[in-house]
Backbone as JSON Lines, residues from 0, in Angstrom:
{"i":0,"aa":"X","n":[128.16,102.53,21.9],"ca":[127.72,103.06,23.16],"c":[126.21,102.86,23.31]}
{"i":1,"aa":"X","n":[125.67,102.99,22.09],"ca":[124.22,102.97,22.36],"c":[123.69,101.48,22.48]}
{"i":2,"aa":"X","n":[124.59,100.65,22.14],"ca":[123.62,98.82,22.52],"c":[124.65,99.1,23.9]}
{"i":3,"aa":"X","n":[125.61,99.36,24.54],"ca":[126.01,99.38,25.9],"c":[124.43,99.67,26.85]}
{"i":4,"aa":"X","n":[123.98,100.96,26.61],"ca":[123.01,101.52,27.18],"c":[122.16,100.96,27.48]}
{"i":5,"aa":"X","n":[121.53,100.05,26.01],"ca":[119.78,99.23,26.07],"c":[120.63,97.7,26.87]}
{"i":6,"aa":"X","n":[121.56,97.77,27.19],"ca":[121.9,96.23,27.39],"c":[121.77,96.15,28.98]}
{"i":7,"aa":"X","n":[121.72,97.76,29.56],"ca":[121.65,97.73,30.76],"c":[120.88,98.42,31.62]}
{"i":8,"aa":"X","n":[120.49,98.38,33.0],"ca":[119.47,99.41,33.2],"c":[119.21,100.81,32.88]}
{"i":9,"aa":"X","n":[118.3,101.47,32.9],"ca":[117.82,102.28,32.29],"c":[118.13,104.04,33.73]}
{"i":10,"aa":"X","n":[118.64,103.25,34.84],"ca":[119.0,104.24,35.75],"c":[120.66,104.42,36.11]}
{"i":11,"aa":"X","n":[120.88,103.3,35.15],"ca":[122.8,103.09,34.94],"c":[123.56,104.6,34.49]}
{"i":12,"aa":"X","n":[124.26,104.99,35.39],"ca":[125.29,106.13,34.56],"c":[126.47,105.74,34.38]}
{"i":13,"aa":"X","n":[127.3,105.71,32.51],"ca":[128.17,105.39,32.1],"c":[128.86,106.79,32.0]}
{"i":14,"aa":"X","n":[129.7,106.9,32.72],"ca":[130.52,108.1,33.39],"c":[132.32,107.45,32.72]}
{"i":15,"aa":"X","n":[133.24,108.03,33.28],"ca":[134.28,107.98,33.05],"c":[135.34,108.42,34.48]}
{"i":16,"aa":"X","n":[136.44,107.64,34.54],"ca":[137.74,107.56,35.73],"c":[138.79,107.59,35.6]}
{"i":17,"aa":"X","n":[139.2,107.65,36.3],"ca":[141.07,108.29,35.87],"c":[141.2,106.88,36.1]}
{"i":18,"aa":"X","n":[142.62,106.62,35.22],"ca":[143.22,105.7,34.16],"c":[144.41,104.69,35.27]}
{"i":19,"aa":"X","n":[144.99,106.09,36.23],"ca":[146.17,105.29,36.78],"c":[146.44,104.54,37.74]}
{"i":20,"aa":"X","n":[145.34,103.4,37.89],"ca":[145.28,102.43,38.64],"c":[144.17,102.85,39.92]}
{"i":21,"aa":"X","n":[143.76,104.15,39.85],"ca":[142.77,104.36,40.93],"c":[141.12,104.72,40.4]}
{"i":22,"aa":"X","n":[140.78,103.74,39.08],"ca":[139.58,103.64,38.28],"c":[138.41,103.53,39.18]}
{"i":23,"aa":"X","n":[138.77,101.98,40.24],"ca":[137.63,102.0,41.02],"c":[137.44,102.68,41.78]}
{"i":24,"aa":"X","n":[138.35,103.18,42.7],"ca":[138.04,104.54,43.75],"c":[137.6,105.82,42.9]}
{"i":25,"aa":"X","n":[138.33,106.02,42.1],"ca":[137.29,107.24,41.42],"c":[135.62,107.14,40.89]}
{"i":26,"aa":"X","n":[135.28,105.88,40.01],"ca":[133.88,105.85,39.77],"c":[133.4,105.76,40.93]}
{"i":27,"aa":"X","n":[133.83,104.62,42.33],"ca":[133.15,104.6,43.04],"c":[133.04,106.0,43.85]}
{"i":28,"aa":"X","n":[134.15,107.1,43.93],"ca":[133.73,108.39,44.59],"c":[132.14,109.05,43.81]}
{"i":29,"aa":"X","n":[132.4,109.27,42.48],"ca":[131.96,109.82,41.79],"c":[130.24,109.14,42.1]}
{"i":30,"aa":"X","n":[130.04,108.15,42.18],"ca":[128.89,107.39,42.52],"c":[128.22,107.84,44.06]}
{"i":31,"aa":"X","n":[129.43,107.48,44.87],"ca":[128.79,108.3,46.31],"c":[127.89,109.42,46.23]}
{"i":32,"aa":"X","n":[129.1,110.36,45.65],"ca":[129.21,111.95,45.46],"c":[127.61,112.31,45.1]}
{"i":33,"aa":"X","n":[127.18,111.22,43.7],"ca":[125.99,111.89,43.42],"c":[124.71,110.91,43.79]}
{"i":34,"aa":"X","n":[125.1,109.99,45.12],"ca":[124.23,109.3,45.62],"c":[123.77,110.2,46.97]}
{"i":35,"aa":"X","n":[125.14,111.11,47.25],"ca":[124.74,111.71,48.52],"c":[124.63,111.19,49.86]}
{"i":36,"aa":"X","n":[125.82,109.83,49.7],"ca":[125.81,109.22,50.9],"c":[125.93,109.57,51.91]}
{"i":37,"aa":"X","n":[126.7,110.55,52.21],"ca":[127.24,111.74,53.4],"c":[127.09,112.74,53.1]}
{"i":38,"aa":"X","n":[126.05,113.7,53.2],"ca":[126.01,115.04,52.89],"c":[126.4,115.96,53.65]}
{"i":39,"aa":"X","n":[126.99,117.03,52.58],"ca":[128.38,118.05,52.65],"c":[129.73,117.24,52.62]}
{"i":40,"aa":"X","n":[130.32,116.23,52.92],"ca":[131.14,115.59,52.32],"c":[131.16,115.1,50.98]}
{"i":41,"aa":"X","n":[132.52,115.07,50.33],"ca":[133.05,115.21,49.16],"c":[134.09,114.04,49.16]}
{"i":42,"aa":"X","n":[133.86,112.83,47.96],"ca":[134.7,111.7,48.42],"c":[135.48,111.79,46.94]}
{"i":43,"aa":"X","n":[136.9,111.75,46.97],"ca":[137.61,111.2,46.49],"c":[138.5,110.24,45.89]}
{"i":44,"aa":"X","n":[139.05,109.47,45.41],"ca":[139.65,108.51,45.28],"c":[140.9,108.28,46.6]}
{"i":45,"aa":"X","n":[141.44,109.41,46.53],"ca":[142.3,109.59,47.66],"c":[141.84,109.22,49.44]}
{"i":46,"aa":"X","n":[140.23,109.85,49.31],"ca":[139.56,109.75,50.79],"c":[139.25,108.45,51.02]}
{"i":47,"aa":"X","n":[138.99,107.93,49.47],"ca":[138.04,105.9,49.53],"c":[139.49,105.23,49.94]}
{"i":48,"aa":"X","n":[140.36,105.54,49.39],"ca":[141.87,105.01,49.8],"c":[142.44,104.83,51.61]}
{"i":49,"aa":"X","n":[141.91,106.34,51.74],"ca":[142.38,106.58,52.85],"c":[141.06,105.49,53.83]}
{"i":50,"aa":"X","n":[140.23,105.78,53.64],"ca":[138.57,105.05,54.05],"c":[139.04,103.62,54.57]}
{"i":51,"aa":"X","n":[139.96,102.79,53.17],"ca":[139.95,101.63,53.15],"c":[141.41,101.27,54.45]}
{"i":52,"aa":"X","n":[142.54,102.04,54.07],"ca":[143.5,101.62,55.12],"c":[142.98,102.14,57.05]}
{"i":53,"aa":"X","n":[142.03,102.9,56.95],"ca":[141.14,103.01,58.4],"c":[140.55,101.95,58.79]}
{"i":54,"aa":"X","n":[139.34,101.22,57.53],"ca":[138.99,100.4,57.84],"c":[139.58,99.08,58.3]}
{"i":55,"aa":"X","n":[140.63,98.6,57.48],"ca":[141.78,97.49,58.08],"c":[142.26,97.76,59.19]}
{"i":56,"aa":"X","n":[142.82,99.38,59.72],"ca":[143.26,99.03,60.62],"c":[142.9,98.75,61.95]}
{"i":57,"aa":"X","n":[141.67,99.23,61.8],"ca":[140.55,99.06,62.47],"c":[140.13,97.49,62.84]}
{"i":58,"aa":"X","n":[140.29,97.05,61.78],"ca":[139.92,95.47,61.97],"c":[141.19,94.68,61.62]}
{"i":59,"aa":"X","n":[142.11,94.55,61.96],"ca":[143.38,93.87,61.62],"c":[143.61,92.98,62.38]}
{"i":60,"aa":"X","n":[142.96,92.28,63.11],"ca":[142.89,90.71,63.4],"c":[142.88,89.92,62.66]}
{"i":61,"aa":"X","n":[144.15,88.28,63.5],"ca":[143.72,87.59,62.41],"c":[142.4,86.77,62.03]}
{"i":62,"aa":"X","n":[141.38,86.6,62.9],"ca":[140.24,86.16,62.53],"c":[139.34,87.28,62.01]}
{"i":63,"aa":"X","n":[139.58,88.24,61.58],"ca":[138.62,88.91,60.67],"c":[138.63,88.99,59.2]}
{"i":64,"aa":"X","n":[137.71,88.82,58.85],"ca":[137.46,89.03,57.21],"c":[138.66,89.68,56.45]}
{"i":65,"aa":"X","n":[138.96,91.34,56.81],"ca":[140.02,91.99,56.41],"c":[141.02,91.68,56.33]}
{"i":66,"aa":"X","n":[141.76,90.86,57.41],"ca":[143.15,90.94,57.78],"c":[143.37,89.49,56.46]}
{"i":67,"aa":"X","n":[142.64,88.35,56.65],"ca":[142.75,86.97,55.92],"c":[142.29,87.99,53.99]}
{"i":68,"aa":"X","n":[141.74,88.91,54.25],"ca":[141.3,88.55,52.92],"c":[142.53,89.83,51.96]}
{"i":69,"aa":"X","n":[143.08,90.61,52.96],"ca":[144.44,91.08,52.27],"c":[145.96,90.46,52.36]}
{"i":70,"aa":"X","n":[145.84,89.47,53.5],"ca":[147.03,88.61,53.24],"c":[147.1,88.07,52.2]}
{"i":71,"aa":"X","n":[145.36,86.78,52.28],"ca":[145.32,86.29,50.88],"c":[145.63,86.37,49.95]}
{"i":72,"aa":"X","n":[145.72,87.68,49.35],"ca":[145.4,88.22,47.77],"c":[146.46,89.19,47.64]}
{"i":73,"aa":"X","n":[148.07,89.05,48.53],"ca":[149.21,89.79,48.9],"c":[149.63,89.91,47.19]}
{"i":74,"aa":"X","n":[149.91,90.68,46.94],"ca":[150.74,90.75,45.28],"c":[152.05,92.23,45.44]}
{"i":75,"aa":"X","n":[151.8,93.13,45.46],"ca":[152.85,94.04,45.02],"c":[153.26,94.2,46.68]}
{"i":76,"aa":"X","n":[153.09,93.91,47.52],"ca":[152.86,94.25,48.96],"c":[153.15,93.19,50.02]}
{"i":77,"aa":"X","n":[153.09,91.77,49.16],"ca":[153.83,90.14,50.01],"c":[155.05,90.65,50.77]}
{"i":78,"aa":"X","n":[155.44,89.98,51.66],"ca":[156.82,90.44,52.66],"c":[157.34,89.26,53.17]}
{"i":79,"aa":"X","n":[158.13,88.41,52.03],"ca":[158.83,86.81,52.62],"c":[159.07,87.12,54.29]}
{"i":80,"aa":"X","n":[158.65,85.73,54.59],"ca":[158.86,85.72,55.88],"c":[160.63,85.14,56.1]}
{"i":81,"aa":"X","n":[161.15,85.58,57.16],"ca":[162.86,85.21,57.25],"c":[163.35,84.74,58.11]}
{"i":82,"aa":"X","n":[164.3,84.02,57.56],"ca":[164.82,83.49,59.21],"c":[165.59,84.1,60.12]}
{"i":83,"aa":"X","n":[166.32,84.1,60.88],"ca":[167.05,85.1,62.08],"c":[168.81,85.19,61.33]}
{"i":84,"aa":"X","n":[168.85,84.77,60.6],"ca":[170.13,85.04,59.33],"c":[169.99,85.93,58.25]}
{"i":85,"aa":"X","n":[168.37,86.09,58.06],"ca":[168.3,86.86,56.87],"c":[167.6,86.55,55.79]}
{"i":86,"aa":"X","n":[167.68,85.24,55.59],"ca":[167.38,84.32,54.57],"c":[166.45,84.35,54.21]}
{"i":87,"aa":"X","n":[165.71,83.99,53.2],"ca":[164.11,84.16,53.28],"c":[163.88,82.46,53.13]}
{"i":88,"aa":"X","n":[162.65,82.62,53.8],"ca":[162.16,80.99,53.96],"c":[161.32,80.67,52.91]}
{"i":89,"aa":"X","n":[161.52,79.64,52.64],"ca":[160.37,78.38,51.39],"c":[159.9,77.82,52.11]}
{"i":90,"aa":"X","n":[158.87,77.35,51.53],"ca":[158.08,75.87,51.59],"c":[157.84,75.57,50.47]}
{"i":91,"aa":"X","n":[158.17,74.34,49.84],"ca":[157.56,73.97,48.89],"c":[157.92,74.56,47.56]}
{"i":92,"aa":"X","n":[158.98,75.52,47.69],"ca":[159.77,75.75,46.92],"c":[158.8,77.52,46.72]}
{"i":93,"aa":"X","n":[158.0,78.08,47.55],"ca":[157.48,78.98,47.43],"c":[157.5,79.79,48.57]}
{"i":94,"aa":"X","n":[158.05,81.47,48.76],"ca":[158.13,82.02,49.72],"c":[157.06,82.09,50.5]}
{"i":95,"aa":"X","n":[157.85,81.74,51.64],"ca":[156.76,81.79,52.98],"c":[156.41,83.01,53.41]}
{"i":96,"aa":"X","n":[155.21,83.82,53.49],"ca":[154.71,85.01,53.53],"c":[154.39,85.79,55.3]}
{"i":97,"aa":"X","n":[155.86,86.77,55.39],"ca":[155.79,86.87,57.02],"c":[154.04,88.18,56.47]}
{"i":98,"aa":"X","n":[152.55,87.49,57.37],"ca":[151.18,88.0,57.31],"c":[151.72,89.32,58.02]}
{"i":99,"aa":"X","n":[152.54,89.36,59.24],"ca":[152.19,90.97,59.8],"c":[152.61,91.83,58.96]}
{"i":100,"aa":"X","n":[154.31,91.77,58.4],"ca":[154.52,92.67,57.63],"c":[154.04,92.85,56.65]}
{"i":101,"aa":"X","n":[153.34,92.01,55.86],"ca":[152.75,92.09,54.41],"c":[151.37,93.37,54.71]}
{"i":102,"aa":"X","n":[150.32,92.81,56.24],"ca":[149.43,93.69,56.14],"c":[149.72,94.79,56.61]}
{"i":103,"aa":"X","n":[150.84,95.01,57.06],"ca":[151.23,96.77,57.21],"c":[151.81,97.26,55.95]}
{"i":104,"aa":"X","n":[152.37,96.38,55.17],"ca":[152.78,97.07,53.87],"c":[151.28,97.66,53.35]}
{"i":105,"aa":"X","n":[150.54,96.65,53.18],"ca":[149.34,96.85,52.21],"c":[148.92,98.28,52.82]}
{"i":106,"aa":"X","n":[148.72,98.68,54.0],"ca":[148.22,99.55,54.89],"c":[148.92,101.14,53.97]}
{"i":107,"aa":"X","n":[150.65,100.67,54.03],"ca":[151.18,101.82,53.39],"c":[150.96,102.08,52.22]}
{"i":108,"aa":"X","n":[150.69,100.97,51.55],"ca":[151.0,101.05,49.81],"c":[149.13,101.29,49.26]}
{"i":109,"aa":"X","n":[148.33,101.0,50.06],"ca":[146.82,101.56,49.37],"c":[146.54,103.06,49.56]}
{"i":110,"aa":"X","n":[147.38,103.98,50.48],"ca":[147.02,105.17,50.47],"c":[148.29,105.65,49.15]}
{"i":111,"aa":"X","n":[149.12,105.16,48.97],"ca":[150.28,105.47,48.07],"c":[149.88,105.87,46.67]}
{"i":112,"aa":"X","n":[149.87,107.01,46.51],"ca":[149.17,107.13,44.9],"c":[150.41,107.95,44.52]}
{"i":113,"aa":"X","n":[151.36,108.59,45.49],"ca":[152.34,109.55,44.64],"c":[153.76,108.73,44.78]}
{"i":114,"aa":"X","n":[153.86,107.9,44.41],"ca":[155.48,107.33,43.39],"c":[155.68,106.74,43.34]}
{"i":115,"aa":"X","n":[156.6,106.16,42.77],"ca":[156.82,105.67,41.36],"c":[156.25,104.23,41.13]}
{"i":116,"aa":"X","n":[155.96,103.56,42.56],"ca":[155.43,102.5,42.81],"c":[153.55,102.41,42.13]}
{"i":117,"aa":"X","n":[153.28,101.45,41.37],"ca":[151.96,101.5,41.18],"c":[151.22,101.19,42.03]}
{"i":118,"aa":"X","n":[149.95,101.88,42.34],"ca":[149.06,101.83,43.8],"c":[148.34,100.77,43.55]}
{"i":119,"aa":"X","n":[147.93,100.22,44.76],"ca":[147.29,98.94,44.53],"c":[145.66,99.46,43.94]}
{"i":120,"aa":"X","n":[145.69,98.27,42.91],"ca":[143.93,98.74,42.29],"c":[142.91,98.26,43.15]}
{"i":121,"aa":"X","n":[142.1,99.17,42.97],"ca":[140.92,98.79,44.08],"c":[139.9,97.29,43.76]}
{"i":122,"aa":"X","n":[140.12,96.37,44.57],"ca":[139.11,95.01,44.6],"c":[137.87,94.87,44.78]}
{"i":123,"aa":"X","n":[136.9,94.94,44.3],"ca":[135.37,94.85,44.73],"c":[135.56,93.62,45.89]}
{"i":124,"aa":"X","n":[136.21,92.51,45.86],"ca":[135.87,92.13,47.21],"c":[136.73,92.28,48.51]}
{"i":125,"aa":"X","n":[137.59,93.26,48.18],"ca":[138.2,93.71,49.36],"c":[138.27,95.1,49.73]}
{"i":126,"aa":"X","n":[138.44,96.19,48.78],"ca":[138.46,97.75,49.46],"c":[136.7,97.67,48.88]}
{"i":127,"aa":"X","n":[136.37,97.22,48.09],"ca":[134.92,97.42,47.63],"c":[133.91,97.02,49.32]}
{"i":128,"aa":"X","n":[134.26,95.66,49.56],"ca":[133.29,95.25,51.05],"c":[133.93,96.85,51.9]}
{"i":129,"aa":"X","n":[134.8,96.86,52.04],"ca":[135.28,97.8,53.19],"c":[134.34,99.13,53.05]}
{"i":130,"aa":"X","n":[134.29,99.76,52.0],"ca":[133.87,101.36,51.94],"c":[132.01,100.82,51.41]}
{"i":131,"aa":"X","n":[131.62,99.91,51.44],"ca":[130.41,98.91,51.76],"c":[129.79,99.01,52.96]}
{"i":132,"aa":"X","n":[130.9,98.38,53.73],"ca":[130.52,97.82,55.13],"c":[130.66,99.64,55.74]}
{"i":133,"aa":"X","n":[131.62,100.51,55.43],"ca":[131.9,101.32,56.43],"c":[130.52,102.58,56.24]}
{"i":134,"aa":"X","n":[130.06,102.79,54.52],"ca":[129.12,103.79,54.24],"c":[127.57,103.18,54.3]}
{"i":135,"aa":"X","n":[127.69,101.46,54.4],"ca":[126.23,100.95,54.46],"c":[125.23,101.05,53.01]}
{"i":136,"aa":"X","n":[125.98,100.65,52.4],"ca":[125.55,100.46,50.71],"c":[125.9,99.19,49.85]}
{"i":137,"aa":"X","n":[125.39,98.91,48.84],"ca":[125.82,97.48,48.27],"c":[126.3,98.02,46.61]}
{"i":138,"aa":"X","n":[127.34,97.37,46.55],"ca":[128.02,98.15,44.89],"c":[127.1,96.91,44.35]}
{"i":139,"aa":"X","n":[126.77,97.71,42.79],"ca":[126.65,96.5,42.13],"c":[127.46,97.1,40.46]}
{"i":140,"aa":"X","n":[128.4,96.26,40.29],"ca":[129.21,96.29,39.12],"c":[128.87,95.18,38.07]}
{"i":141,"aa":"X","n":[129.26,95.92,37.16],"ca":[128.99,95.12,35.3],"c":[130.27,95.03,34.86]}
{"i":142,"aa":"X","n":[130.55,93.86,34.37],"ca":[132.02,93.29,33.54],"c":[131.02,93.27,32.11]}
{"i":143,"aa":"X","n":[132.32,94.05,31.14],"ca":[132.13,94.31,29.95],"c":[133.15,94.69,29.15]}
């Protein structure tokens, strides 16, 4: 812990987050919280969650940043696109991804923290820009 410390700035707090897939929304609450971004508000992992499916829906066009950059990066939340039989469609031997339903799934499944389904983990370049762009701050994160 102690070469962690000298390896990094000297105004860095190495804190600790809950484990079950909502790591980044919690440090990043916990960071707000004692940055004082909104005072008398109290941010949660649950509220940055909630923060982030406002912000999409807010901007859910397809020429905006949001809408392309959670289709993009669709994983537990993709929604094959189908044909009028049922079927699900290929290209290329890879499901064709119907974009509306996928970004309303994502919409449901990032506030989803209670069952059994694992919640989607938070992305520095996608719920990270969002609660960015929406509180007017710049994250800066360390891989280690």
């Amino acid at each position: 812990m102690h070469n962690l410390k000298n390896a990094y700035p000297e105004k860095l707090k190495i804190g600790a987050a809950i484990k079950t897939g909502g790591c980044f929304f919690d440090s990043l609450a916990q960071g707000l919280n004692e940055l004082n971004i909104k005072p008398g508000h109290r941010f949660t992992a649950k509220s940055l969650r909630e923060d982030c499916a406002d912000y999409a829906r807010a901007n859910r066009k397809p020429d905006q940043w949001v809408y392309n950059a959670v289709i993009r990066d669709a994983g537990e939340y993709f929604v094959p696109q189908k044909d009028p039989d049922g079927g699900v469609i290929s290209e290329n031997g890879l499901n064709k991804q119907d974009k509306t339903k996928s970004f309303f799934k994502y919409l449901e499944y990032i506030t989803n923290t209670h069952t059994a389904d694992a919640p989607i983990w938070g992305r520095p370049h996608i719920e990270g820009r969002m609660i960015c762009d929406k509180y007017e701050f710049d994250i800066i994160y360390y891989y280690f």
